[in-house]
Tab-separated table of C-alpha atoms in Angstrom:
chain	number	residue	atom	x	y	z
A	1	MET	CA	147.508	-38.021	56.009
A	2	ILE	CA	146.715	-39.927	52.529
A	3	PHE	CA	151.078	-40.497	51.390
A	4	ALA	CA	151.540	-40.418	55.295
A	5	ASN	CA	149.979	-42.908	56.056
A	6	THR	CA	150.087	-44.927	53.012
A	7	TYR	CA	154.253	-44.702	53.048
A	8	ALA	CA	154.247	-45.796	56.965
A	9	THR	CA	151.854	-49.091	56.461
A	10	LEU	CA	153.451	-50.388	53.150
A	11	LYS	CA	156.713	-50.456	55.160
A	12	LEU	CA	155.889	-51.326	58.574
A	13	SER	CA	154.208	-54.242	56.072
A	14	LYS	CA	157.357	-54.860	54.516
A	15	VAL	CA	159.614	-54.533	57.867
A	16	MET	CA	157.140	-56.961	58.812
A	17	LEU	CA	157.877	-59.605	55.775
A	18	VAL	CA	162.426	-59.129	56.565
A	19	ALA	CA	161.216	-59.847	60.173
A	20	PRO	CA	162.389	-63.296	61.714
A	21	SER	CA	159.906	-66.151	62.450
A	22	SER	CA	160.241	-64.938	66.067
A	23	VAL	CA	158.558	-61.597	65.042
A	24	LYS	CA	154.723	-61.674	65.133
A	25	THR	CA	153.289	-58.377	66.970
A	26	TYR	CA	153.998	-54.262	67.300
A	27	GLY	CA	155.745	-54.899	70.458
A	28	ASP	CA	157.814	-58.219	69.350
A	29	LEU	CA	159.287	-55.454	65.639
A	30	GLY	CA	160.120	-52.960	68.615
A	31	GLU	CA	162.261	-55.548	69.878
A	32	TRP	CA	163.382	-56.791	67.347
A	33	ALA	CA	165.051	-52.807	66.464
A	34	LEU	CA	165.002	-50.813	68.999
A	35	GLY	CA	165.667	-53.193	72.279
A	36	LYS	CA	163.994	-53.133	75.242
A	37	TRP	CA	162.476	-49.955	74.973
A	38	GLY	CA	161.800	-50.696	71.747
A	39	ARG	CA	159.642	-53.043	73.117
A	40	PHE	CA	158.248	-50.665	75.913
A	41	PHE	CA	157.628	-47.731	73.196
A	42	THR	CA	155.661	-49.426	70.858
A	43	VAL	CA	153.235	-51.496	73.637
A	44	VAL	CA	152.369	-48.120	74.983
A	45	SER	CA	150.863	-46.505	72.262
A	46	GLN	CA	149.433	-49.822	70.001
A	47	MET	CA	147.633	-51.039	73.141
A	48	GLY	CA	147.088	-46.685	74.298
A	49	VAL	CA	145.439	-47.009	70.854
A	50	CYS	CA	143.383	-50.703	71.124
A	51	LEU	CA	141.837	-49.920	74.855
A	52	LEU	CA	141.268	-46.832	74.605
A	53	VAL	CA	139.601	-45.850	71.255
A	54	PRO	CA	136.241	-48.109	71.736
A	55	CYS	CA	135.940	-45.725	75.215
A	56	ALA	CA	136.773	-42.193	74.805
A	57	PHE	CA	133.687	-41.062	73.137
A	58	LEU	CA	131.681	-43.278	75.320
A	59	THR	CA	130.199	-41.802	78.456
A	60	PHE	CA	126.851	-42.978	78.951
A	61	TRP	CA	126.741	-45.775	76.935
A	62	ILE	CA	130.086	-48.389	77.266
A	63	ILE	CA	127.810	-50.818	79.308
A	64	PHE	CA	126.490	-50.962	75.871
A	65	MET	CA	127.907	-50.935	72.865
A	66	ALA	CA	130.902	-53.218	75.507
A	67	LEU	CA	128.339	-56.161	75.697
A	68	MET	CA	127.567	-55.787	72.000
A	69	VAL	CA	131.423	-55.966	71.537
A	70	VAL	CA	131.870	-58.942	73.320
A	71	PRO	CA	130.222	-61.309	70.708
A	72	VAL	CA	132.222	-60.339	67.656
A	73	CYS	CA	135.098	-60.540	70.170
A	74	LEU	CA	134.650	-63.897	70.205
A	75	ILE	CA	135.608	-64.466	66.814
A	76	PRO	CA	139.498	-65.903	68.017
A	77	THR	CA	141.542	-64.449	64.781
A	78	LEU	CA	141.367	-61.621	61.946
A	79	LYS	CA	141.646	-65.002	59.313
A	80	GLU	CA	138.141	-65.636	60.950
A	81	SER	CA	136.201	-62.701	60.757
A	82	ALA	CA	136.828	-61.269	57.581
A	83	GLY	CA	133.230	-62.128	56.571
A	84	MET	CA	132.092	-60.057	59.459
A	85	ALA	CA	135.407	-57.209	58.343
A	86	PHE	CA	133.403	-56.982	55.361
A	87	ALA	CA	130.318	-56.541	57.256
A	88	GLY	CA	131.745	-53.734	58.832
A	89	CYS	CA	133.372	-51.702	55.562
A	90	MET	CA	129.806	-52.142	54.035
A	91	GLY	CA	128.284	-50.865	57.032
A	92	THR	CA	130.526	-47.016	56.861
A	93	VAL	CA	129.317	-47.056	53.217
A	94	ILE	CA	125.593	-47.690	52.907
A	95	ALA	CA	125.461	-45.923	56.156
A	96	ASP	CA	128.189	-42.306	54.005
A	97	ILE	CA	125.868	-42.852	51.805
A	98	ILE	CA	122.652	-42.518	53.102
A	99	ALA	CA	123.495	-39.317	55.113
A	100	VAL	CA	125.357	-37.946	52.390
A	101	SER	CA	121.958	-38.191	49.819
A	102	VAL	CA	119.829	-36.875	52.727
A	103	LEU	CA	122.121	-33.647	53.186
A	104	GLN	CA	122.085	-33.523	49.391
A	105	TRP	CA	118.895	-33.535	48.962
A	106	ASN	CA	117.365	-30.989	52.482
A	107	MET	CA	120.745	-28.804	50.974
A	108	ARG	CA	118.980	-28.367	47.854
A	109	GLY	CA	118.845	-24.767	46.186
A	110	HIS	CA	120.819	-23.502	49.627
A	111	GLY	CA	123.145	-19.941	48.471
A	112	SER	CA	126.433	-19.966	48.115
A	113	ILE	CA	128.555	-21.987	50.409
A	114	PRO	CA	129.587	-19.534	53.676
A	115	SER	CA	133.584	-18.969	53.006
A	116	PRO	CA	135.896	-21.640	55.957
A	117	ASP	CA	136.417	-19.771	58.873
A	118	VAL	CA	140.204	-21.844	60.228
A	119	THR	CA	140.880	-21.980	63.580
A	120	LEU	CA	143.550	-23.975	65.252
A	121	HIS	CA	140.827	-26.073	66.998
A	122	GLN	CA	138.906	-26.755	63.336
A	123	VAL	CA	142.713	-28.266	62.154
A	124	LEU	CA	143.543	-30.495	64.606
A	125	THR	CA	140.296	-31.310	64.934
A	126	CYS	CA	140.617	-32.882	60.984
A	127	PHE	CA	144.571	-33.394	62.157
A	128	GLY	CA	142.668	-36.230	65.000
A	129	ASN	CA	139.558	-37.249	62.828
A	130	LEU	CA	142.210	-39.055	60.344
A	131	ALA	CA	144.752	-40.079	61.484
A	132	LEU	CA	141.359	-42.094	64.157
A	133	ALA	CA	140.592	-43.076	60.430
A	134	TYR	CA	143.765	-44.665	59.311
A	135	GLY	CA	144.683	-46.466	62.908
A	136	ALA	CA	144.203	-49.379	61.219
A	137	ALA	CA	147.722	-49.530	60.958
A	138	ILE	CA	148.024	-51.590	64.082
A	139	VAL	CA	146.564	-54.139	63.482
A	140	VAL	CA	148.836	-54.878	59.932
A	141	PRO	CA	150.910	-57.407	61.918
A	142	ASP	CA	147.980	-59.696	63.732
A	143	LEU	CA	146.935	-59.533	59.720
A	144	GLN	CA	150.619	-60.374	58.168
A	145	ARG	CA	150.756	-63.100	60.956
A	146	GLU	CA	148.269	-64.834	59.977
A	147	HIS	CA	147.727	-64.224	55.705
A	148	SER	CA	148.244	-67.598	53.753
A	149	GLN	CA	150.907	-65.806	51.022
A	150	PRO	CA	151.994	-62.631	53.534
A	151	GLN	CA	154.313	-61.381	50.638
A	152	ARG	CA	151.508	-60.152	48.910
A	153	MET	CA	150.452	-57.786	52.111
A	154	PRO	CA	152.692	-55.251	51.043
A	155	ARG	CA	150.715	-55.173	47.426
A	156	VAL	CA	147.281	-55.330	49.382
A	157	VAL	CA	147.952	-52.754	52.028
A	158	VAL	CA	149.014	-49.494	49.508
A	159	ILE	CA	145.745	-50.877	47.490
A	160	THR	CA	143.531	-50.439	50.566
A	161	ILE	CA	144.592	-47.215	51.988
A	162	LEU	CA	144.298	-45.891	48.741
A	163	PHE	CA	141.037	-46.971	47.656
A	164	ILE	CA	139.927	-45.351	51.457
A	165	SER	CA	141.313	-42.585	51.248
A	166	ALA	CA	139.558	-42.026	48.118
A	167	PHE	CA	135.941	-42.844	49.552
A	168	PHE	CA	136.954	-40.006	52.712
A	169	VAL	CA	138.008	-38.003	49.500
A	170	ALA	CA	134.536	-38.471	47.536
A	171	VAL	CA	131.870	-37.685	50.979
A	172	ALA	CA	133.684	-34.826	52.075
A	173	LEU	CA	133.541	-33.412	48.284
A	174	ALA	CA	130.215	-34.534	49.183
A	175	GLY	CA	129.437	-33.052	52.136
A	176	TYR	CA	131.075	-29.764	51.494
A	177	THR	CA	129.126	-28.964	48.497
A	178	ALA	CA	125.902	-29.760	50.673
A	179	GLY	CA	127.169	-28.140	53.860
A	180	GLY	CA	130.324	-26.849	53.910
A	181	CYS	CA	132.919	-25.602	56.520
A	182	GLN	CA	129.046	-25.869	59.047
A	183	LEU	CA	129.098	-29.778	58.803
A	184	SER	CA	130.000	-31.027	62.003
A	185	GLY	CA	133.253	-33.446	62.144
A	186	ASN	CA	131.122	-36.708	62.147
A	187	ILE	CA	128.486	-36.633	59.143
A	188	LEU	CA	126.176	-38.153	61.288
A	189	TYR	CA	126.093	-35.119	64.211
A	190	SER	CA	124.850	-33.283	60.696
A	191	ILE	CA	121.639	-34.981	59.905
A	192	VAL	CA	120.618	-34.652	62.959
A	193	SER	CA	121.352	-33.198	66.659
A	194	THR	CA	121.922	-35.182	69.286
A	195	SER	CA	120.615	-32.964	71.944
A	196	ASP	CA	117.344	-32.762	69.640
A	197	PRO	CA	116.772	-35.855	67.904
A	198	LEU	CA	113.668	-35.261	66.894
A	199	GLY	CA	114.285	-31.070	66.682
A	200	LEU	CA	115.674	-29.155	63.644
A	201	ALA	CA	119.246	-31.024	61.779
A	202	PRO	CA	121.923	-28.077	62.625
A	203	LEU	CA	121.202	-27.022	59.260
A	204	GLY	CA	117.725	-26.502	59.395
A	205	PHE	CA	116.705	-29.406	58.080
A	206	THR	CA	114.516	-31.943	59.585
A	207	ALA	CA	115.158	-35.022	58.231
A	208	ASP	CA	113.691	-37.919	57.227
A	209	ARG	CA	113.526	-40.378	60.179
A	210	GLY	CA	113.360	-43.172	58.715
A	211	ALA	CA	116.621	-42.451	56.330
A	212	VAL	CA	118.443	-41.159	59.489
A	213	VAL	CA	117.352	-44.860	62.075
A	214	MET	CA	118.985	-46.377	58.904
A	215	ALA	CA	122.472	-44.305	58.824
A	216	TYR	CA	123.220	-44.649	62.630
A	217	LEU	CA	121.868	-48.635	62.632
A	218	PHE	CA	124.512	-49.083	59.442
A	219	MET	CA	127.351	-47.267	61.832
A	220	GLN	CA	126.610	-48.753	64.726
A	221	VAL	CA	127.072	-52.139	62.677
A	222	HIS	CA	130.609	-50.821	61.877
A	223	ILE	CA	132.213	-48.978	65.274
A	224	SER	CA	131.210	-53.393	66.982
A	225	ILE	CA	133.067	-54.364	64.648
A	226	ALA	CA	135.847	-52.029	64.875
A	227	PHE	CA	135.625	-52.084	68.009
A	228	SER	CA	136.098	-55.865	68.473
A	229	THR	CA	139.147	-55.554	65.269
A	230	LEU	CA	140.648	-53.536	67.670
A	231	MET	CA	140.589	-56.028	70.464
A	232	MET	CA	142.859	-58.516	68.786
A	233	PRO	CA	146.048	-56.831	68.939
A	234	PRO	CA	145.108	-57.587	72.646
A	235	PHE	CA	143.810	-60.221	73.222
A	236	TYR	CA	146.960	-62.148	71.852
A	237	MET	CA	149.604	-60.462	74.149
A	238	ALA	CA	146.772	-61.276	77.305
A	239	GLU	CA	147.238	-65.046	76.088
A	240	ARG	CA	150.839	-64.512	76.099
A	241	LEU	CA	151.283	-63.699	79.455
A	242	VAL	CA	148.452	-64.756	81.161
A	243	LEU	CA	147.857	-67.730	78.862
A	244	GLY	CA	151.440	-68.422	78.277
A	245	MET	CA	150.423	-69.621	73.947
A	246	HIS	CA	151.970	-68.258	70.826
A	247	LYS	CA	155.651	-68.533	72.904
A	248	GLY	CA	158.223	-68.182	70.212
A	249	PRO	CA	161.702	-68.154	69.841
A	250	GLU	CA	164.009	-65.573	71.682
A	251	ILE	CA	163.674	-62.354	70.130
A	252	VAL	CA	167.555	-61.171	68.988
A	253	ARG	CA	168.121	-57.262	68.410
A	254	PHE	CA	168.829	-56.073	64.516
A	255	ASN	CA	172.231	-55.548	64.031
A	256	GLY	CA	172.561	-53.122	60.913
A	257	GLU	CA	175.637	-54.622	59.938
A	258	ALA	CA	175.448	-57.978	59.936
A	259	ASP	CA	171.412	-57.902	59.396
A	260	GLN	CA	171.689	-56.045	56.051
A	261	ALA	CA	172.573	-57.644	53.959
A	262	ASN	CA	170.115	-60.543	54.253
A	263	VAL	CA	166.796	-57.972	54.596
A	264	ASP	CA	167.770	-56.643	51.178
A	265	LEU	CA	168.299	-60.105	50.041
A	266	ASP	CA	165.156	-61.143	51.437
A	267	MET	CA	162.955	-58.413	49.737
A	268	GLU	CA	164.441	-59.570	46.701
A	269	ILE	CA	163.948	-62.651	47.227
A	270	GLN	CA	159.786	-61.374	48.266
A	271	GLU	CA	159.582	-59.029	45.635
A	272	LYS	CA	160.077	-62.021	42.515
A	273	ARG	CA	157.950	-63.821	44.624
A	274	SER	CA	155.094	-61.388	44.120
A	275	TYR	CA	155.714	-61.759	40.136
A	276	ILE	CA	155.129	-65.520	40.027
A	277	GLN	CA	151.190	-65.069	40.757
A	278	SER	CA	150.093	-66.194	36.796
A	279	SER	CA	150.832	-69.346	37.411
A	280	THR	CA	148.678	-71.323	39.400
A	281	PRO	CA	148.854	-75.183	38.599
A	282	MET	CA	146.470	-77.793	39.890
A	283	ASP	CA	147.057	-79.772	42.974
A	284	ALA	CA	145.600	-82.599	42.100
A	285	ALA	CA	144.954	-83.823	45.412
A	286	GLY	CA	142.629	-81.659	46.423
A	287	ASN	CA	141.596	-80.162	42.722
A	288	ARG	CA	141.877	-76.865	44.044
A	289	GLN	CA	144.370	-74.149	42.734
A	290	VAL	CA	147.569	-73.228	43.789
A	291	SER	CA	149.084	-70.188	43.322
A	292	ALA	CA	153.603	-70.567	42.429
A	293	SER	CA	154.839	-68.526	44.970
A	294	SER	CA	152.949	-70.565	47.666
A	295	ILE	CA	154.766	-73.791	46.473
A	296	VAL	CA	158.003	-72.228	46.697
A	297	GLU	CA	157.508	-71.114	50.194
A	298	LYS	CA	156.180	-74.551	50.908
A	299	THR	CA	159.990	-75.763	49.099
A	300	GLU	CA	162.608	-73.616	49.905
A	301	GLY	CA	160.627	-71.959	52.907
A	302	ARG	CA	160.937	-68.218	53.809
A	303	MET	CA	164.231	-66.251	53.736
A	304	SER	CA	163.510	-64.749	57.203
A	305	HIS	CA	161.761	-67.624	58.742
A	306	LEU	CA	164.902	-69.607	58.744
A	307	ARG	CA	166.984	-67.109	59.951
A	308	VAL	CA	166.284	-67.391	63.899
A	309	ALA	CA	167.481	-66.054	66.662
A	310	HIS	CA	170.398	-67.920	68.047
């Protein structure tokens, strides 16, 4: 899953990099690559993730969650919500550290870890959890569209996903050494019973109430910000369809024979520009540093942006 998702997200970022300037969303990318049917299936799959994930696991708390997400959703773009995204990331890190610490402390001195009883349900649950954890690829077009230097995005994507994957592995190993295959699909459910929060945890210990509350509060911060981030693509499409915003040139489907040479040239240029970051001349007017690749882009313009639909 690590390598498959890293490879797929990297290729998505590179395709967005060489696509014409009229390609701004997942739907635009689907139409550019596969025509109208490509747009249809791409939009359906993306909206399914963006709109169903925030409500798929909630029954009674969905209204409360929606009210918490509304203020965060008022931030217009992902670029302006960078600080918010960092706060959500730290919320996840802190919540997992607390949960793992509670597990390790209360399970110290336990007997040998029971051998796993692998079933199809466990395999599918694990695959589903990992697929959900790597679901952030659906916002890559929005991130790349708003990036001031999009040629850096492939490298950023790879480093970010590998860092997140290392964090996943660390949490999994720490939890497994504490309880083995007895852990639930969500590590927070292993430190407190959701059916009896004041009783024993599923593994038979009573965790410190303060630690449990702090772990859930920090995870709530992460969930609220993650859900609002997933709503950015639907909001962008709603602005385009309802308000008539973000209109661009008509998208012409990619022609492999005629456009492949341009794509190869575009990729070569972008890769060369990504290595020009060592020289950062000073901008005399604003007394700030400007990367060389940014200057090249301003003077020459991105090749893909010059190939607007005829």
